[in-house]
């Protein structure tokens, strides 16, 4: 099985890091994967995205044109990628920032006010982790079975020991998204 | 071996350190900069020298100096920077010096773009500088292969005393994939020809590419070409995928080979007999492997991020007996598997 994901938003929202978390979680499960950032003359406040391919077999083309899963963190990115999602795919949108709903009727959509949830919980800047919590809750099966525990252990592995305090904050944010109804 | 997640550029830099590269000289350029950044970050604890030169030309000439002194050395850049290094690469070849040159290709000509491209194929395989000379050119298609080929590049450079190129691109350089490193330390032989310190223990060695007597220059080039003949016999590598019964053989290297492979798999699902030929060495070009891969082929389709530079080598290798067609995107665009599949379908329908 191959699952292609695009994560997109403003530079500075942690879009690339969210992709890396998925990638590391898959790595530690012995899966095949690729992570590709959009690179270019991009900066804080500009748009930014990354593609993550997860598979049980070696990845052919690591380029994602039609994602199975889209995680959109701002409106320009939502507009750009909404139409590219495969029929039957899933869209996750940060509804605190994206004021519209998808016009597609052949995909499943989840709207999570992750930026607001982050502010309310004193976790500013962690909207990306909150939305990832919802993603893992709703489509773990599509993401090769990557589950709550696997993401938590990925935090523990990739956050360096001298920033250990961040593990707890990330897990808190992740749990808020995971439990959001 | 433990699998770690790394960008192609970082993995290449790590592989260079493990290959025993002691001196690294470069000037920053996107999308190659992570190679230099990784080496700069690691130089103290790994006991290597990293120097950010004042220009690409200075960097390649520092490589010439370090190589003359007998140490493993490397420089990396991206397309416009490689053009600047071309003079130094010619001097390296003319002086019979080993070195590893990395080109993380971006769009051209001119400053072009900073997005991935494969439009330096001609430059790498035909004429990276003036004079009669060749480089061995490795073309990786994954982060793991980037690592393996970096180790190989240093070995072949030393073995044949010549510059070796790793031709990758912005996509492979920026992409992260799982990769593992061997713990083996390479055995690096003492270079008896090196112009290094010897406390008057022997006659001094001279590193030189200037021969004012025509016969001397002719002799030195002829000797080099005898070595090239040996290299052509020994180094010619390719991946051949589903070509046994293939009527349409796609030819692609590096990033586009990944795309082409996906397209081949989709074509097979539609019942089209397609296969993929992926050269891993671009010079020497794996001609015998191509002929074997094309034994049942009616059409060859070259897929590149350029205007079709590998097409000529394919035609030559096949003695023009099988038509070679071309599909490519460039300027920083990457062909999608669907676009390539469309081309396969067109060829297939035409031949019905």
Short mmCIF file of C-alpha atoms in Angstrom, two decimals, chain A residues 44-128:
data_model
loop_
_atom_site.label_atom_id
_atom_site.label_comp_id
_atom_site.label_asym_id
_atom_site.label_seq_id
_atom_site.Cartn_x
_atom_site.Cartn_y
_atom_site.Cartn_z
CA UNK A 44 8.38 32.99 7.11
CA UNK A 45 4.85 34.00 6.15
CA UNK A 46 5.11 32.63 2.61
CA UNK A 47 3.46 29.38 1.56
CA UNK A 48 5.26 26.14 2.17
CA UNK A 49 4.49 22.46 1.70
CA UNK A 50 5.96 19.00 1.89
CA UNK A 51 5.10 15.65 0.38
CA UNK A 52 5.35 12.43 2.34
CA UNK A 53 5.05 8.99 0.72
CA UNK A 54 4.60 5.98 3.00
CA UNK A 55 4.65 2.43 1.70
CA UNK A 56 5.41 -1.18 2.53
CA UNK A 57 7.49 -1.36 -0.65
CA UNK A 58 10.25 0.83 -2.08
CA UNK A 59 8.88 4.22 -3.17
CA UNK A 60 8.81 4.77 -6.93
CA UNK A 61 8.19 8.39 -7.75
CA UNK A 62 8.50 10.42 -4.52
CA UNK A 63 6.62 13.24 -6.20
CA UNK A 64 3.04 13.74 -4.99
CA UNK A 65 0.65 15.24 -7.53
CA UNK A 66 -2.58 13.69 -6.26
CA UNK A 67 -2.50 13.14 -2.48
CA UNK A 68 -4.60 10.62 -0.56
CA UNK A 69 -4.40 12.85 2.50
CA UNK A 70 -4.20 16.65 2.53
CA UNK A 71 -3.40 18.63 5.66
CA UNK A 72 -4.03 22.31 4.97
CA UNK A 73 -2.99 24.99 7.45
CA UNK A 74 -3.85 28.12 5.45
CA UNK A 75 -6.27 29.28 2.79
CA UNK A 76 -3.90 29.80 -0.19
CA UNK A 77 -2.62 26.23 0.27
CA UNK A 78 -6.15 24.89 0.70
CA UNK A 79 -7.15 26.59 -2.56
CA UNK A 80 -4.08 25.25 -4.34
CA UNK A 81 -4.34 21.59 -3.30
CA UNK A 82 -8.07 20.94 -2.60
CA UNK A 83 -8.77 19.95 -6.20
CA UNK A 84 -5.75 17.63 -6.40
CA UNK A 85 -6.89 15.22 -3.67
CA UNK A 86 -7.73 11.74 -5.00
CA UNK A 87 -11.42 10.83 -5.02
CA UNK A 88 -12.03 9.02 -1.75
CA UNK A 89 -9.24 10.98 -0.13
CA UNK A 90 -9.30 12.90 3.15
CA UNK A 91 -8.81 16.62 3.79
CA UNK A 92 -7.89 18.08 7.18
CA UNK A 93 -8.19 21.86 7.43
CA UNK A 94 -7.34 24.32 10.18
CA UNK A 95 -10.74 26.02 10.44
CA UNK A 96 -9.40 28.87 12.58
CA UNK A 97 -7.52 30.10 9.53
CA UNK A 98 -9.42 28.60 6.58
CA UNK A 99 -12.84 30.27 6.43
CA UNK A 100 -14.32 28.07 3.72
CA UNK A 101 -15.45 24.48 3.28
CA UNK A 102 -14.43 22.09 0.53
CA UNK A 103 -16.63 22.09 -2.56
CA UNK A 104 -15.79 18.44 -3.21
CA UNK A 105 -18.36 15.74 -2.51
CA UNK A 106 -16.05 12.82 -3.28
CA UNK A 107 -13.67 13.35 -0.34
CA UNK A 108 -14.03 13.29 3.45
CA UNK A 109 -13.29 16.54 5.23
CA UNK A 110 -12.40 17.33 8.82
CA UNK A 111 -12.34 20.93 10.06
CA UNK A 112 -10.35 21.48 13.23
CA UNK A 113 -9.83 24.94 14.80
CA UNK A 114 -6.28 23.94 15.65
CA UNK A 115 -4.79 27.43 15.87
CA UNK A 116 -7.52 28.48 18.34
CA UNK A 117 -7.13 25.26 20.31
CA UNK A 118 -3.41 25.96 20.52
CA UNK A 119 -4.01 29.48 21.86
CA UNK A 120 -6.62 28.34 24.39
CA UNK A 121 -4.24 25.74 25.77
CA UNK A 122 -1.22 27.98 25.91
CA UNK A 123 0.41 26.00 23.09
CA UNK A 124 0.82 28.80 20.54
CA UNK A 125 2.76 27.59 17.52
CA UNK A 126 1.65 24.00 17.95
CA UNK A 127 -1.45 24.05 15.74
CA UNK A 128 0.41 21.68 13.42
#
